[in-house]
XYZ file of C-alpha atoms in Angstrom:
440
model
C -252.564 93.751 -164.895
C -252.673 90.584 -162.694
C -252.173 88.434 -165.795
C -249.176 90.517 -166.887
C -247.632 90.263 -163.405
C -248.141 86.512 -163.454
C -246.472 86.266 -166.832
C -243.477 88.242 -165.556
C -243.237 86.056 -162.462
C -243.240 82.860 -164.531
C -240.640 84.351 -166.872
C -238.402 85.205 -163.924
C -238.801 81.743 -162.423
C -238.045 80.188 -165.800
C -234.892 82.268 -166.136
C -233.743 81.279 -162.651
C -234.410 77.619 -163.429
C -232.386 77.832 -166.651
C -229.512 79.484 -164.782
C -229.631 76.780 -162.122
C -229.589 73.987 -164.692
C -226.728 75.620 -166.576
C -224.790 76.133 -163.345
C -225.200 72.563 -162.141
C -224.281 71.139 -165.542
C -220.976 72.998 -165.706
C -217.905 70.781 -165.237
C -216.037 70.844 -161.945
C -213.064 72.955 -162.846
C -210.671 75.667 -161.931
C -209.823 78.921 -163.637
C -210.011 77.696 -167.210
C -213.416 76.053 -167.071
C -216.883 76.556 -165.676
C -218.351 75.399 -162.407
C -217.990 78.805 -160.782
C -214.220 78.491 -160.407
C -211.988 81.570 -160.056
C -212.197 83.528 -163.243
C -215.395 81.698 -164.201
C -219.070 81.989 -163.362
C -220.007 82.835 -159.770
C -223.545 82.288 -158.534
C -223.362 82.553 -154.728
C -226.888 81.252 -154.172
C -227.163 78.747 -151.296
C -230.091 76.769 -152.732
C -228.105 76.033 -155.916
C -225.535 74.004 -153.979
C -225.664 70.180 -154.049
C -227.666 68.615 -151.248
C -225.496 67.443 -148.361
C -226.060 66.707 -144.681
C -223.834 67.541 -141.733
C -221.632 65.012 -139.988
C -222.523 64.493 -136.343
C -221.770 62.212 -133.464
C -223.811 59.694 -131.492
C -221.845 58.255 -128.590
C -218.739 56.552 -129.929
C -219.379 56.863 -133.660
C -219.958 59.487 -136.313
C -223.406 59.797 -137.835
C -225.247 61.520 -140.622
C -226.818 64.326 -138.603
C -229.969 64.238 -140.736
C -230.739 60.515 -140.666
C -228.736 59.304 -137.660
C -227.105 56.589 -139.785
C -223.496 55.627 -138.929
C -220.603 57.263 -140.787
C -217.164 55.653 -140.998
C -214.492 57.624 -142.781
C -211.972 56.730 -145.430
C -210.107 59.899 -146.208
C -206.847 61.633 -146.870
C -204.648 64.650 -146.161
C -203.696 67.296 -148.720
C -202.467 70.117 -146.518
C -201.372 72.152 -149.536
C -204.724 72.977 -151.161
C -204.865 76.563 -149.875
C -201.153 77.280 -150.181
C -201.044 76.148 -153.788
C -203.362 79.053 -154.675
C -204.318 76.927 -157.668
C -208.035 76.223 -158.045
C -207.230 73.746 -160.823
C -204.916 71.646 -158.588
C -207.341 71.750 -155.657
C -210.281 70.734 -157.839
C -208.306 67.903 -159.429
C -207.229 66.563 -156.040
C -210.814 66.570 -154.780
C -212.030 64.821 -157.930
C -209.384 62.122 -157.585
C -210.268 61.602 -153.951
C -213.888 61.093 -154.930
C -212.916 58.549 -157.613
C -211.316 56.431 -154.882
C -214.463 56.675 -152.756
C -212.776 58.915 -150.186
C -215.174 61.048 -148.195
C -213.081 63.359 -145.977
C -210.046 65.519 -146.734
C -208.006 67.179 -143.997
C -206.308 70.416 -145.014
C -204.984 73.711 -143.687
C -207.331 76.669 -143.282
C -204.458 78.910 -142.221
C -201.429 80.701 -143.597
C -200.138 83.254 -141.125
C -197.693 85.974 -142.168
C -195.158 85.799 -144.959
C -195.675 85.668 -148.729
C -199.108 84.550 -149.869
C -200.559 84.609 -146.357
C -204.255 84.378 -145.623
C -203.795 86.284 -142.345
C -201.305 89.038 -143.166
C -201.284 90.363 -139.610
C -203.688 89.886 -136.685
C -207.196 90.451 -138.030
C -205.985 91.556 -141.480
C -206.687 89.176 -144.344
C -205.923 88.714 -148.011
C -209.245 88.600 -149.839
C -207.813 86.690 -152.859
C -206.449 83.978 -150.552
C -209.733 83.897 -148.635
C -211.508 83.363 -151.951
C -209.204 80.396 -152.590
C -210.415 78.893 -149.310
C -213.979 79.650 -150.401
C -213.370 77.769 -153.618
C -211.881 74.729 -151.855
C -214.985 74.388 -149.700
C -217.320 75.011 -152.619
C -215.529 72.449 -154.797
C -215.429 69.899 -151.973
C -219.198 70.027 -151.736
C -219.556 69.574 -155.498
C -217.493 66.384 -155.107
C -219.395 65.227 -152.007
C -216.226 65.552 -149.915
C -216.250 66.901 -146.373
C -213.235 68.859 -145.117
C -211.489 68.870 -141.759
C -210.178 72.428 -141.557
C -207.189 72.988 -139.277
C -206.945 76.497 -137.816
C -203.262 76.942 -136.888
C -199.950 75.098 -136.998
C -197.787 74.061 -134.075
C -194.839 74.060 -136.472
C -193.285 77.182 -138.010
C -194.486 76.220 -141.499
C -197.056 78.714 -142.787
C -196.526 80.898 -139.732
C -197.688 78.731 -136.882
C -197.670 79.639 -133.216
C -194.256 81.335 -133.555
C -195.777 83.908 -135.903
C -198.443 84.723 -133.313
C -195.743 85.242 -130.661
C -193.822 87.553 -133.000
C -196.955 89.560 -133.742
C -197.579 90.059 -130.016
C -193.986 91.138 -129.434
C -194.174 93.606 -132.310
C -197.339 95.059 -130.768
C -195.464 95.734 -127.514
C -196.919 92.894 -125.429
C -194.745 91.528 -122.635
C -194.191 88.123 -124.251
C -191.212 85.817 -123.872
C -189.467 84.366 -126.922
C -190.773 80.893 -126.082
C -193.355 79.584 -128.544
C -195.193 78.204 -125.495
C -196.448 81.765 -124.910
C -198.963 81.013 -127.648
C -200.986 78.927 -125.204
C -200.855 81.235 -122.181
C -200.543 84.918 -123.135
C -203.920 86.721 -123.239
C -202.977 88.889 -126.239
C -202.100 85.848 -128.328
C -205.167 83.944 -127.225
C -207.166 86.964 -128.341
C -205.456 86.925 -131.755
C -206.370 83.278 -132.188
C -209.988 83.836 -131.175
C -210.304 86.711 -133.617
C -208.967 84.477 -136.361
C -211.392 81.700 -135.489
C -214.286 84.163 -135.556
C -213.216 85.507 -138.963
C -213.134 81.981 -140.387
C -216.358 80.673 -138.876
C -218.401 83.756 -139.765
C -217.045 84.044 -143.325
C -219.681 83.918 -146.083
C -218.434 81.894 -149.027
C -218.134 84.038 -152.154
C -218.873 81.014 -154.384
C -221.834 79.479 -152.580
C -223.244 82.304 -150.483
C -223.143 80.031 -147.424
C -221.492 80.957 -144.123
C -218.760 78.541 -143.122
C -220.607 77.808 -139.880
C -223.605 76.676 -141.960
C -221.651 74.608 -144.498
C -222.190 70.808 -144.363
C -219.113 70.218 -146.548
C -217.049 71.033 -143.456
C -216.686 67.850 -141.406
C -214.960 69.419 -138.411
C -212.820 72.231 -137.060
C -209.374 71.230 -135.803
C -207.918 73.591 -133.198
C -204.242 73.030 -134.060
C -202.030 70.705 -136.033
C -200.030 68.606 -133.544
C -199.939 70.888 -130.471
C -196.685 70.476 -128.536
C -194.697 72.505 -126.036
C -191.052 73.351 -125.473
C -191.142 73.181 -121.671
C -192.872 70.503 -119.600
C -194.262 73.223 -117.352
C -196.515 74.342 -120.213
C -198.713 71.212 -120.098
C -201.412 72.863 -117.908
C -201.459 75.838 -120.288
C -202.090 73.579 -123.293
C -204.931 71.853 -121.468
C -206.488 75.179 -120.471
C -206.062 76.466 -124.045
C -207.868 73.419 -125.470
C -210.753 73.896 -123.045
C -211.048 77.629 -123.757
C -210.766 77.419 -127.534
C -213.061 74.421 -127.964
C -215.724 76.254 -125.950
C -215.184 79.384 -128.033
C -215.632 77.522 -131.309
C -218.842 75.972 -129.977
C -220.092 79.435 -128.943
C -219.876 80.482 -132.600
C -220.875 77.213 -134.242
C -223.028 74.618 -132.535
C -223.387 72.441 -135.635
C -219.898 71.301 -136.595
C -217.709 68.783 -134.848
C -214.541 69.956 -133.065
C -211.285 68.084 -132.469
C -207.922 69.074 -130.997
C -205.427 67.792 -133.576
C -203.122 65.938 -131.166
C -200.874 63.056 -132.165
C -202.114 60.666 -129.500
C -199.130 60.513 -127.139
C -199.753 59.604 -123.512
C -198.468 62.018 -120.861
C -196.201 61.237 -117.894
C -199.214 60.791 -115.605
C -200.271 57.673 -117.567
C -197.583 55.317 -116.298
C -199.580 52.255 -117.341
C -199.661 53.473 -120.961
C -196.208 54.993 -121.432
C -195.056 51.769 -123.062
C -197.533 52.425 -125.872
C -195.666 55.603 -126.843
C -192.974 55.295 -129.524
C -190.293 56.446 -127.070
C -189.658 58.253 -123.786
C -189.561 61.553 -125.686
C -193.257 61.318 -126.560
C -194.372 61.849 -122.942
C -192.452 65.130 -122.716
C -194.405 67.143 -125.287
C -197.182 68.364 -122.947
C -199.991 66.449 -124.618
C -201.971 63.584 -123.166
C -204.379 61.672 -125.371
C -206.964 60.972 -122.688
C -206.931 64.301 -120.845
C -206.849 66.440 -123.993
C -209.581 64.458 -125.740
C -211.881 64.260 -122.697
C -212.675 67.987 -122.829
C -216.436 68.496 -122.949
C -216.491 70.490 -126.164
C -214.184 68.128 -128.048
C -216.359 65.793 -130.110
C -213.781 63.249 -131.231
C -210.198 62.256 -130.562
C -207.385 62.368 -133.087
C -204.319 60.159 -133.462
C -201.356 60.234 -135.841
C -199.194 57.276 -136.824
C -195.687 57.485 -138.316
C -193.832 54.257 -137.513
C -191.025 55.014 -139.990
C -190.059 58.337 -138.428
C -190.947 57.472 -134.840
C -189.044 54.161 -134.923
C -186.348 54.812 -137.552
C -184.080 51.924 -136.506
C -186.796 49.303 -136.059
C -187.357 46.389 -138.406
C -190.555 46.181 -140.417
C -191.854 43.491 -138.077
C -191.162 45.692 -135.054
C -192.909 48.647 -136.677
C -195.979 46.563 -137.457
C -196.143 45.185 -133.907
C -195.748 48.674 -132.474
C -198.420 50.115 -134.753
C -200.870 47.338 -133.935
C -200.531 48.065 -130.211
C -200.707 51.836 -130.812
C -203.969 51.557 -132.742
C -205.549 49.047 -130.348
C -204.749 51.184 -127.305
C -206.416 54.273 -128.755
C -209.417 52.343 -130.026
C -209.965 50.867 -126.568
C -209.467 54.160 -124.734
C -211.870 55.918 -127.083
C -214.499 53.196 -126.779
C -214.377 52.567 -123.027
C -212.890 55.697 -121.400
C -213.550 58.700 -123.626
C -216.764 57.291 -125.103
C -216.055 59.289 -128.270
C -215.034 58.431 -131.826
C -211.354 58.466 -132.685
C -210.028 59.427 -136.103
C -206.563 58.332 -137.187
C -206.149 61.642 -138.939
C -202.592 61.141 -140.207
C -201.305 57.703 -141.209
C -197.984 58.125 -142.956
C -195.123 55.976 -144.152
C -192.029 56.812 -146.130
C -192.374 56.571 -149.890
C -189.515 54.909 -151.739
C -189.192 53.921 -155.379
C -188.204 50.369 -154.466
C -191.037 47.874 -154.852
C -190.344 46.136 -151.550
C -190.669 49.361 -149.612
C -193.981 50.128 -151.315
C -195.264 46.738 -150.243
C -194.038 47.391 -146.696
C -195.863 50.722 -146.707
C -199.045 49.036 -147.845
C -198.673 46.671 -144.892
C -198.752 49.649 -142.523
C -201.814 51.159 -144.183
C -203.648 47.834 -144.406
C -203.132 47.185 -140.701
C -204.845 50.466 -139.798
C -207.584 49.961 -142.393
C -208.374 46.472 -141.098
C -208.704 47.678 -137.521
C -210.974 50.539 -138.595
C -213.138 48.154 -140.601
C -213.415 45.739 -137.661
C -214.449 48.651 -135.456
C -217.037 49.757 -138.012
C -218.506 46.250 -138.161
C -219.084 46.436 -134.393
C -220.326 50.046 -134.515
C -217.456 51.046 -132.241
C -215.168 54.067 -131.823
C -212.717 53.619 -134.716
C -214.209 56.368 -136.837
C -211.812 56.207 -139.760
C -208.319 56.817 -141.118
C -206.773 59.518 -143.316
C -203.618 58.707 -145.259
C -200.826 61.306 -145.254
C -200.680 62.609 -147.907
C -201.992 62.630 -151.477
C -200.762 64.844 -154.295
C -201.447 65.550 -157.954
C -199.018 66.373 -160.702
C -197.955 69.994 -160.351
C -197.966 70.042 -156.539
C -194.412 68.731 -156.117
C -193.246 71.760 -154.133
C -195.429 70.544 -151.242
C -194.026 67.027 -151.371
C -192.522 65.471 -148.266
C -191.131 61.993 -147.741
C -194.625 60.647 -147.050
C -196.392 62.061 -150.131
C -197.632 60.224 -153.192
C -199.663 60.552 -156.346
C -201.962 57.616 -155.644
C -202.372 56.426 -159.218
C -198.574 56.136 -159.497
C -198.756 53.491 -156.737
C -201.193 50.884 -158.120
C -201.082 48.630 -155.062
C -201.761 51.540 -152.709
C -204.472 52.935 -154.978
C -206.203 49.552 -154.925
C -205.864 49.267 -151.144
C -207.396 52.728 -150.592
C -210.280 51.994 -152.958
C -210.928 48.587 -151.365
C -211.288 50.265 -147.970
C -213.804 52.714 -149.448
C -215.700 49.808 -150.991
C -216.066 47.741 -147.871
C -217.090 50.710 -145.741
C -219.658 51.582 -148.403
C -221.041 48.047 -148.243
C -221.555 48.470 -144.495
C -223.186 51.909 -144.571
C -223.183 52.828 -148.255
C -226.563 54.481 -148.480
C -225.252 57.411 -146.428
C -222.209 57.961 -148.645
C -221.620 59.753 -151.900
C -224.639 59.022 -154.141
C -222.457 59.585 -157.203
C -219.833 56.967 -156.326
C -220.184 53.228 -156.543
C -217.487 50.660 -155.874
C -216.045 49.441 -159.160
C -213.953 46.653 -157.658
C -215.137 43.070 -157.847
C -216.408 41.632 -154.574
């Protein structure tokens, strides 16, 4: 009998090994192929997933949490991955990002109310849409990409804070029509916390791993570009950031947390108001230093849109402005906040004219050069994410700042060059399956 049991055990182990080898050899694909994509094989076994370490933080720079080695990010935005509800498009975008040596993708982990919503109503979810989010995370890991997952929108697109206010009103709560109620009303704050808990405690149907235990998630972002309608709401935004960052950390002590602000300085920073793109920027209730200094916020975020912020400026004026904007936030992060800063949206208008493409590359190169200089010194400039990259078939999510990278050869080369030089600094901690193909 012992021999027969041993034979059965070895047979079972052999079968599991064959399944694992078959699973890992399947191509990365969506619904029509293998790789565990929707409609394909699912093996939600955590130990079958590719090895990956968490991103962490040591002082003013990101690190590999396992080895302590520095991490500097070259990444991109594709907000539309979840909303597309297309595993094939999401997988293709992640594969293309990897081919350029990109390591982080920022995307939405929300869709509140309306057709195709993830959160249909407070605490009620669409399981098929949740499985699409599962697949995005699963596929990101297979491509050695880490995701920054944003948890709600300031804007009305995909629901946003306005949808939360409407839900509270429909439930009979005494809520004003102002979207600023999102930050202050206890019912709405409770809705948001319940959503955060549902996301962080979700077990991925493709990998079997809880989101809070998933190293392919780089960070949680509390909100995309939090702003207010009334100046009097600034204290409420600050209190909301403090409360929600602490709540996320109470559920997940492993992942990094950021706010999602644009980087504007508030009216109390008179010495820095000239860094803002205009007087209007100080009136939106955010303040880069105060918002980012919160104890449970691990790194600061900054956006950069010289074309839309300075629509009448010359190219030279935009470049000068952007240079000062980046330098100010690098210095504040290094010497005041003592935290990394990620330029999490760097966007410029896309035009078919060659000259405008070259001008856009100038904007991106300026930010890339400053990040690289910061990386060389092991300082706070943690990386930059271009806004935004697309693939063929995702045109409905196109905005004036979107591009299919391979349709812009000069931009494609610039992005890949940034990946290459960051890899040469700290390459051993990057994607083991990607090597720079550009000549030195």
